[in-house]
CSV table of N, CA and C in Angstrom, one decimal:
chain,number,residue,atom,x,y,z
A,29,UNK,N,-1.5,11.7,-33.8
A,29,UNK,CA,-0.8,12.4,-32.7
A,29,UNK,C,-0.3,11.2,-31.8
A,30,UNK,N,1.0,11.4,-31.4
A,30,UNK,CA,1.8,10.4,-30.7
A,30,UNK,C,1.3,10.2,-29.5
A,31,UNK,N,0.9,9.3,-28.7
A,31,UNK,CA,0.5,9.2,-27.4
A,31,UNK,C,1.7,9.3,-26.4
A,32,UNK,N,1.6,9.9,-25.4
A,32,UNK,CA,2.5,9.7,-24.2
A,32,UNK,C,2.4,8.3,-23.5
A,33,UNK,N,3.2,7.7,-23.2
A,33,UNK,CA,3.4,6.7,-22.4
A,33,UNK,C,4.0,6.8,-21.1
A,34,UNK,N,3.1,6.3,-20.0
A,34,UNK,CA,3.9,6.3,-18.6
A,34,UNK,C,5.1,5.4,-18.6
A,35,UNK,N,6.0,5.8,-17.8
A,35,UNK,CA,7.3,4.8,-17.5
A,35,UNK,C,6.9,3.6,-17.0
A,36,UNK,N,7.6,2.6,-17.5
A,36,UNK,CA,7.4,1.1,-17.0
A,36,UNK,C,8.7,0.6,-16.4
A,37,UNK,N,8.6,-0.4,-15.4
A,37,UNK,CA,9.5,-0.9,-14.8
A,37,UNK,C,9.4,-2.5,-14.8
A,38,UNK,N,10.5,-3.0,-15.1
A,38,UNK,CA,10.3,-4.7,-15.2
A,38,UNK,C,11.5,-5.3,-14.4
A,39,UNK,N,11.2,-6.3,-13.9
A,39,UNK,CA,12.2,-7.1,-12.8
A,39,UNK,C,13.1,-7.8,-14.0
A,40,UNK,N,14.4,-7.8,-13.9
A,40,UNK,CA,15.5,-8.3,-14.6
A,40,UNK,C,15.0,-9.8,-15.0
A,41,UNK,N,14.5,-10.7,-14.2
A,41,UNK,CA,14.3,-12.0,-14.5
A,41,UNK,C,12.9,-12.1,-15.2
A,42,UNK,N,11.9,-11.2,-15.1
A,42,UNK,CA,10.8,-11.1,-16.0
A,42,UNK,C,11.3,-10.6,-17.4
A,43,UNK,N,12.1,-9.6,-17.4
A,43,UNK,CA,12.6,-9.3,-18.6
A,43,UNK,C,13.1,-10.2,-19.5
A,44,UNK,N,13.9,-11.1,-19.1
A,44,UNK,CA,14.6,-12.1,-19.7
A,44,UNK,C,13.6,-13.1,-20.3
A,45,UNK,N,12.5,-13.6,-19.5
A,45,UNK,CA,11.6,-14.6,-19.8
A,45,UNK,C,10.6,-14.0,-21.0
A,46,UNK,N,10.4,-12.8,-20.5
A,46,UNK,CA,9.4,-12.0,-21.7
A,46,UNK,C,10.1,-11.7,-23.0
A,47,UNK,N,11.3,-11.4,-22.8
A,47,UNK,CA,12.0,-11.3,-24.0
A,47,UNK,C,12.0,-12.4,-25.0
A,48,UNK,N,12.2,-13.7,-24.2
A,48,UNK,CA,12.3,-14.9,-25.1
A,48,UNK,C,10.7,-15.3,-25.6
A,49,UNK,N,9.8,-15.0,-24.7
A,49,UNK,CA,8.5,-15.3,-25.3
A,49,UNK,C,8.0,-14.4,-26.4
A,50,UNK,N,8.3,-13.3,-26.3
A,50,UNK,CA,8.0,-12.4,-27.4
A,50,UNK,C,9.0,-12.8,-28.9
A,51,UNK,N,9.9,-13.1,-28.5
A,51,UNK,CA,10.9,-13.4,-29.7
A,51,UNK,C,10.4,-14.8,-30.4
A,52,UNK,N,9.8,-15.5,-29.5
A,52,UNK,CA,9.3,-16.9,-30.0
A,52,UNK,C,7.8,-16.9,-30.4
A,53,UNK,N,7.2,-15.8,-30.5
A,53,UNK,CA,6.1,-15.7,-30.8
A,53,UNK,C,5.8,-14.7,-31.9
A,54,UNK,N,4.9,-15.2,-33.1
A,54,UNK,CA,4.7,-14.4,-34.0
A,54,UNK,C,3.3,-13.7,-34.1
A,55,UNK,N,2.9,-13.0,-33.1
A,55,UNK,CA,1.4,-12.5,-32.9
A,55,UNK,C,1.7,-10.8,-33.0
A,56,UNK,N,0.6,-10.3,-33.4
A,56,UNK,CA,0.6,-8.7,-33.2
A,56,UNK,C,1.1,-8.5,-31.8
A,57,UNK,N,0.5,-9.1,-30.7
A,57,UNK,CA,0.6,-8.7,-29.4
A,57,UNK,C,2.2,-8.9,-29.0
A,58,UNK,N,2.8,-10.0,-29.8
A,58,UNK,CA,4.1,-10.1,-29.2
A,58,UNK,C,5.0,-9.1,-29.7
A,59,UNK,N,4.7,-8.3,-30.8
A,59,UNK,CA,5.4,-7.0,-31.2
A,59,UNK,C,5.1,-5.9,-30.4
A,60,UNK,N,3.8,-5.8,-29.8
A,60,UNK,CA,3.5,-4.8,-29.0
A,60,UNK,C,4.4,-5.0,-27.6
A,61,UNK,N,4.5,-6.3,-27.1
A,61,UNK,CA,5.3,-6.6,-25.9
A,61,UNK,C,6.7,-6.4,-26.2
A,62,UNK,N,7.3,-6.5,-27.3
A,62,UNK,CA,8.6,-6.3,-27.6
A,62,UNK,C,8.8,-4.8,-27.5
A,63,UNK,N,7.9,-4.1,-28.1
A,63,UNK,CA,8.4,-2.6,-27.9
A,63,UNK,C,8.1,-2.1,-26.5
A,64,UNK,N,7.2,-2.8,-25.7
A,64,UNK,CA,7.1,-2.4,-24.3
A,64,UNK,C,8.5,-2.7,-23.5
A,65,UNK,N,9.0,-3.8,-23.8
A,65,UNK,CA,10.2,-4.2,-23.1
A,65,UNK,C,11.4,-3.3,-23.6
A,66,UNK,N,11.4,-2.8,-24.8
A,66,UNK,CA,12.4,-2.0,-25.4
A,66,UNK,C,12.4,-0.6,-24.6
A,67,UNK,N,11.3,-0.2,-24.2
A,67,UNK,CA,11.1,1.1,-23.5
A,67,UNK,C,11.2,1.1,-21.7
A,68,UNK,N,11.2,-0.1,-21.3
A,68,UNK,CA,11.1,-0.7,-20.0
A,68,UNK,C,12.4,-0.4,-19.2
A,69,UNK,N,12.5,0.4,-18.1
A,69,UNK,CA,13.6,0.5,-17.1
A,69,UNK,C,13.8,-1.0,-16.5
A,70,UNK,N,14.9,-1.6,-16.6
A,70,UNK,CA,14.9,-3.0,-16.0
A,70,UNK,C,15.7,-2.7,-14.4
A,71,UNK,N,14.9,-3.4,-13.4
A,71,UNK,CA,15.4,-3.3,-12.3
A,71,UNK,C,15.7,-4.6,-11.7
A,72,UNK,N,16.6,-4.5,-10.6
A,72,UNK,CA,16.9,-5.9,-10.0
A,72,UNK,C,15.8,-5.8,-8.8
A,73,UNK,N,16.1,-7.2,-7.9
A,73,UNK,CA,14.9,-7.3,-7.1
A,73,UNK,C,15.0,-6.4,-6.1
A,74,UNK,N,16.2,-5.8,-5.8
A,74,UNK,CA,16.3,-4.9,-4.4
A,74,UNK,C,15.8,-3.4,-4.7
A,75,UNK,N,15.7,-3.2,-6.2
A,75,UNK,CA,15.4,-1.8,-6.6
A,75,UNK,C,13.9,-1.9,-6.8
A,76,UNK,N,13.1,-3.2,-7.0
A,76,UNK,CA,12.0,-3.1,-7.5
A,76,UNK,C,10.9,-3.0,-6.3
A,77,UNK,N,9.8,-2.3,-6.6
A,77,UNK,CA,8.7,-1.6,-5.7
A,77,UNK,C,7.6,-2.6,-5.8
A,78,UNK,N,7.1,-2.9,-4.5
A,78,UNK,CA,5.7,-3.7,-4.7
A,78,UNK,C,4.5,-2.8,-5.3
A,79,UNK,N,4.8,-1.8,-5.6
A,79,UNK,CA,3.7,-0.8,-6.2
A,79,UNK,C,3.8,-0.9,-7.8
A,80,UNK,N,4.5,-1.8,-8.1
A,80,UNK,CA,4.8,-2.0,-9.7
A,80,UNK,C,4.2,-3.2,-10.1
A,81,UNK,N,3.4,-3.3,-11.3
A,81,UNK,CA,2.8,-4.4,-11.8
A,81,UNK,C,3.9,-5.3,-12.4
A,82,UNK,N,4.0,-6.6,-11.9
A,82,UNK,CA,5.0,-7.6,-12.4
A,82,UNK,C,4.2,-9.0,-12.8
A,83,UNK,N,4.9,-9.8,-13.3
A,83,UNK,CA,4.2,-11.2,-13.7
A,83,UNK,C,3.8,-11.7,-12.3
A,84,UNK,N,2.6,-12.3,-12.3
A,84,UNK,CA,2.1,-12.8,-11.1
A,84,UNK,C,1.5,-11.9,-10.1
A,85,UNK,N,1.5,-10.6,-10.5
A,85,UNK,CA,0.7,-9.5,-9.7
A,85,UNK,C,-0.8,-9.7,-9.8
A,86,UNK,N,-1.4,-9.6,-8.7
A,86,UNK,CA,-2.9,-9.5,-8.6
A,86,UNK,C,-3.2,-8.0,-8.8
A,87,UNK,N,-3.7,-7.4,-10.0
A,87,UNK,CA,-3.9,-6.0,-10.1
A,87,UNK,C,-5.3,-5.6,-10.2
A,88,UNK,N,-5.5,-4.6,-9.4
A,88,UNK,CA,-6.9,-3.9,-9.5
A,88,UNK,C,-6.7,-2.8,-10.4
A,89,UNK,N,-7.5,-2.7,-11.6
A,89,UNK,CA,-7.3,-1.5,-12.5
A,89,UNK,C,-8.9,-1.1,-12.7
A,90,UNK,N,-8.7,0.3,-13.2
A,90,UNK,CA,-10.0,0.9,-13.6
A,90,UNK,C,-9.9,1.0,-15.1
A,91,UNK,N,-11.2,0.8,-15.8
A,91,UNK,CA,-11.4,1.1,-17.1
A,91,UNK,C,-11.9,2.6,-17.2
A,92,UNK,N,-11.4,3.6,-17.6
A,92,UNK,CA,-11.8,4.8,-17.4
A,92,UNK,C,-12.9,5.3,-18.2
A,93,UNK,N,-13.3,4.4,-19.3
A,93,UNK,CA,-14.4,4.9,-20.0
A,93,UNK,C,-15.6,4.2,-19.2
A,94,UNK,N,-15.6,3.1,-19.0
A,94,UNK,CA,-16.9,2.4,-18.4
A,94,UNK,C,-16.9,2.8,-16.8
A,95,UNK,N,-15.7,3.1,-16.3
A,95,UNK,CA,-15.7,3.4,-14.7
A,95,UNK,C,-15.7,2.0,-14.0
A,96,UNK,N,-15.7,0.9,-14.6
A,96,UNK,CA,-15.5,-0.5,-14.0
A,96,UNK,C,-14.1,-0.6,-13.6
A,97,UNK,N,-14.1,-1.3,-12.1
A,97,UNK,CA,-12.9,-1.7,-11.6
A,97,UNK,C,-12.8,-3.2,-11.7
A,98,UNK,N,-11.8,-3.8,-12.1
A,98,UNK,CA,-11.5,-5.0,-12.5
A,98,UNK,C,-10.4,-5.6,-11.7
A,99,UNK,N,-10.4,-6.9,-11.6
A,99,UNK,CA,-9.1,-7.4,-10.6
A,99,UNK,C,-8.5,-8.4,-11.9
A,100,UNK,N,-7.3,-8.7,-12.0
A,100,UNK,CA,-6.8,-9.8,-12.8
A,100,UNK,C,-5.3,-10.0,-12.2
A,101,UNK,N,-5.1,-11.2,-12.4
A,101,UNK,CA,-3.6,-11.9,-12.2
A,101,UNK,C,-2.8,-11.8,-13.7
A,102,UNK,N,-1.7,-11.3,-13.7
A,102,UNK,CA,-0.8,-11.2,-14.8
A,102,UNK,C,-0.2,-12.6,-14.8
A,103,UNK,N,-0.2,-13.4,-15.9
A,103,UNK,CA,0.4,-14.7,-16.0
A,103,UNK,C,0.9,-14.9,-17.3
A,104,UNK,N,1.9,-16.0,-17.6
A,104,UNK,CA,2.4,-16.5,-18.8
A,104,UNK,C,1.3,-17.2,-19.6
A,105,UNK,N,1.2,-17.1,-20.8
A,105,UNK,CA,0.1,-17.7,-21.7
A,105,UNK,C,-0.4,-19.3,-21.3
A,106,UNK,N,0.6,-20.0,-20.9
A,106,UNK,CA,0.1,-21.3,-20.5
A,106,UNK,C,-0.6,-21.4,-19.2
A,107,UNK,N,-0.6,-20.2,-18.4
A,107,UNK,CA,-1.3,-20.2,-17.0
A,107,UNK,C,-2.5,-19.5,-17.3
A,108,UNK,N,-2.8,-19.0,-18.4
A,108,UNK,CA,-4.1,-18.0,-18.5
A,108,UNK,C,-5.3,-18.8,-18.5
A,109,UNK,N,-6.2,-18.2,-17.7
A,109,UNK,CA,-7.7,-18.7,-17.6
A,109,UNK,C,-8.7,-17.6,-17.3
A,110,UNK,N,-9.2,-17.1,-18.3
A,110,UNK,CA,-10.2,-15.8,-18.0
A,110,UNK,C,-11.2,-16.0,-16.9
A,111,UNK,N,-11.8,-17.1,-16.9
A,111,UNK,CA,-12.8,-17.3,-15.9
A,111,UNK,C,-12.3,-17.2,-14.5
A,112,UNK,N,-11.0,-17.6,-14.3
A,112,UNK,CA,-10.3,-17.4,-13.0
A,112,UNK,C,-9.7,-16.1,-12.8
A,113,UNK,N,-9.6,-15.2,-13.8
A,113,UNK,CA,-9.2,-13.9,-13.7
A,113,UNK,C,-7.5,-13.8,-14.0
A,114,UNK,N,-7.1,-15.1,-14.8
A,114,UNK,CA,-5.7,-15.0,-14.9
A,114,UNK,C,-5.5,-14.8,-16.4
A,115,UNK,N,-4.9,-13.5,-16.6
A,115,UNK,CA,-4.7,-12.8,-18.2
A,115,UNK,C,-3.3,-13.0,-18.5
A,116,UNK,N,-3.3,-13.4,-19.8
A,116,UNK,CA,-2.0,-13.9,-20.3
A,116,UNK,C,-1.2,-12.4,-20.8
A,117,UNK,N,0.2,-12.5,-20.4
A,117,UNK,CA,0.8,-11.4,-20.7
A,117,UNK,C,0.9,-11.0,-22.3
A,118,UNK,N,0.3,-11.8,-23.1
A,118,UNK,CA,0.2,-11.7,-24.5
A,118,UNK,C,-1.1,-11.2,-24.8
A,119,UNK,N,-2.0,-10.9,-24.1
A,119,UNK,CA,-3.3,-10.4,-24.2
A,119,UNK,C,-3.2,-8.9,-24.0
A,120,UNK,N,-3.7,-7.9,-24.8
A,120,UNK,CA,-3.5,-6.7,-24.8
A,120,UNK,C,-3.7,-5.9,-23.4
A,121,UNK,N,-4.6,-6.2,-22.5
A,121,UNK,CA,-4.7,-5.9,-21.2
A,121,UNK,C,-3.4,-6.2,-20.5
A,122,UNK,N,-3.0,-7.2,-20.5
A,122,UNK,CA,-1.7,-7.8,-20.0
A,122,UNK,C,-0.6,-6.8,-20.2
A,123,UNK,N,-0.4,-6.7,-21.5
A,123,UNK,CA,0.9,-5.9,-22.0
A,123,UNK,C,0.5,-4.4,-21.6
A,124,UNK,N,-0.6,-3.9,-21.6
A,124,UNK,CA,-0.8,-2.6,-21.1
A,124,UNK,C,-0.4,-2.4,-19.6
A,125,UNK,N,-0.7,-3.2,-18.8
A,125,UNK,CA,-0.6,-3.1,-17.3
A,125,UNK,C,0.8,-3.5,-16.8
A,126,UNK,N,1.7,-4.2,-17.6
A,126,UNK,CA,3.0,-4.6,-17.2
A,126,UNK,C,3.8,-3.5,-16.9
A,127,UNK,N,4.4,-3.5,-15.8
A,127,UNK,CA,5.4,-2.5,-15.4
A,127,UNK,C,5.0,-1.1,-14.9
A,128,UNK,N,3.7,-1.0,-14.9
A,128,UNK,CA,3.0,0.3,-14.5
A,128,UNK,C,3.0,0.3,-13.0
A,129,UNK,N,3.3,1.6,-12.5
A,129,UNK,CA,3.0,1.9,-11.1
A,129,UNK,C,1.5,2.1,-10.6
A,130,UNK,N,1.4,1.8,-9.4
A,130,UNK,CA,0.0,2.3,-8.9
A,130,UNK,C,-0.3,3.7,-9.2
A,131,UNK,N,-1.5,4.1,-9.7
A,131,UNK,CA,-1.7,5.3,-10.0
A,131,UNK,C,-1.4,5.9,-11.5
A,132,UNK,N,-0.7,4.9,-12.3
A,132,UNK,CA,-0.3,5.2,-13.6
A,132,UNK,C,-1.6,5.1,-14.5
A,133,UNK,N,-1.6,5.8,-15.6
A,133,UNK,CA,-2.8,5.7,-16.6
A,133,UNK,C,-1.9,5.5,-17.9
A,134,UNK,N,-2.5,4.7,-18.8
A,134,UNK,CA,-2.0,4.2,-20.1
A,134,UNK,C,-3.2,4.3,-21.0
A,135,UNK,N,-3.1,4.7,-22.2
A,135,UNK,CA,-4.1,4.4,-23.3
A,135,UNK,C,-3.6,3.4,-24.2
A,136,UNK,N,-4.4,2.1,-24.3
A,136,UNK,CA,-3.7,1.1,-25.0
A,136,UNK,C,-4.8,0.6,-26.1
A,137,UNK,N,-4.1,0.1,-27.2
A,137,UNK,CA,-4.9,-0.2,-28.4
A,137,UNK,C,-5.4,-1.7,-28.1
A,138,UNK,N,-6.9,-1.9,-28.4
A,138,UNK,CA,-7.4,-3.2,-28.3
A,138,UNK,C,-7.7,-3.9,-29.7
A,139,UNK,N,-7.8,-5.2,-29.6
A,139,UNK,CA,-8.1,-5.9,-30.9
A,139,UNK,C,-9.0,-5.3,-31.8
A,140,UNK,N,-10.2,-4.4,-31.4
A,140,UNK,CA,-11.1,-4.1,-32.1
A,140,UNK,C,-10.9,-2.7,-32.8
A,141,UNK,N,-9.5,-2.3,-32.5
A,141,UNK,CA,-9.1,-1.1,-33.0
A,141,UNK,C,-9.4,0.3,-32.1
A,142,UNK,N,-10.1,0.0,-31.0
A,142,UNK,CA,-10.6,1.0,-30.1
A,142,UNK,C,-9.5,0.9,-29.0
A,143,UNK,N,-9.2,2.3,-28.4
A,143,UNK,CA,-8.3,2.4,-27.6
A,143,UNK,C,-8.9,2.4,-26.1
A,144,UNK,N,-8.5,1.7,-25.1
A,144,UNK,CA,-8.9,1.7,-23.9
A,144,UNK,C,-8.1,2.7,-22.8
A,145,UNK,N,-8.4,3.3,-21.7
A,145,UNK,CA,-7.6,4.1,-21.2
A,145,UNK,C,-7.7,3.4,-19.7
A,146,UNK,N,-6.5,3.0,-19.1
A,146,UNK,CA,-6.8,2.0,-18.0
A,146,UNK,C,-5.8,2.8,-16.9
A,147,UNK,N,-6.2,2.7,-15.6
A,147,UNK,CA,-5.6,3.2,-14.4
A,147,UNK,C,-5.3,2.0,-13.6
A,148,UNK,N,-4.1,2.0,-12.9
A,148,UNK,CA,-3.8,0.9,-11.9
A,148,UNK,C,-4.2,1.4,-10.7
A,149,UNK,N,-5.0,0.9,-9.8
A,149,UNK,CA,-5.7,1.4,-9.0
A,149,UNK,C,-4.9,0.8,-7.7
A,150,UNK,N,-4.5,-0.6,-7.7
A,150,UNK,CA,-3.9,-1.2,-6.4
A,150,UNK,C,-3.3,-2.5,-6.9
A,151,UNK,N,-2.2,-3.0,-6.1
A,151,UNK,CA,-1.6,-4.2,-6.5
A,151,UNK,C,-1.8,-4.9,-5.1
A,152,UNK,N,-2.7,-6.1,-5.3
A,152,UNK,CA,-3.1,-6.8,-4.0
A,152,UNK,C,-2.3,-7.9,-3.6
């Protein structure tokens, strides 16, 4: 069964950088990122809302299965540092959360083959 994905919104500047990143990376996650970019609605700075996850956002999200609420900052791969909560856009969680609005829920495949259901709780 095909899963319904929530709408996602991406800043034009982020879209351009992320498109280049995905095109120049040969990983399974870069293919997922490209697919998300293809379905995203591209917005200018003045159209963009602070209630949408973008690059650099500090995001509070809930793992719906474990009920855990976690905080991450969405960053480019060279800035990633899991101990500091800085998650790469090429990580499955990063791709899943990009462009979601507060309150959105998404089911997303993890490297284990298991899907996680994630809900954006807040953008700090």
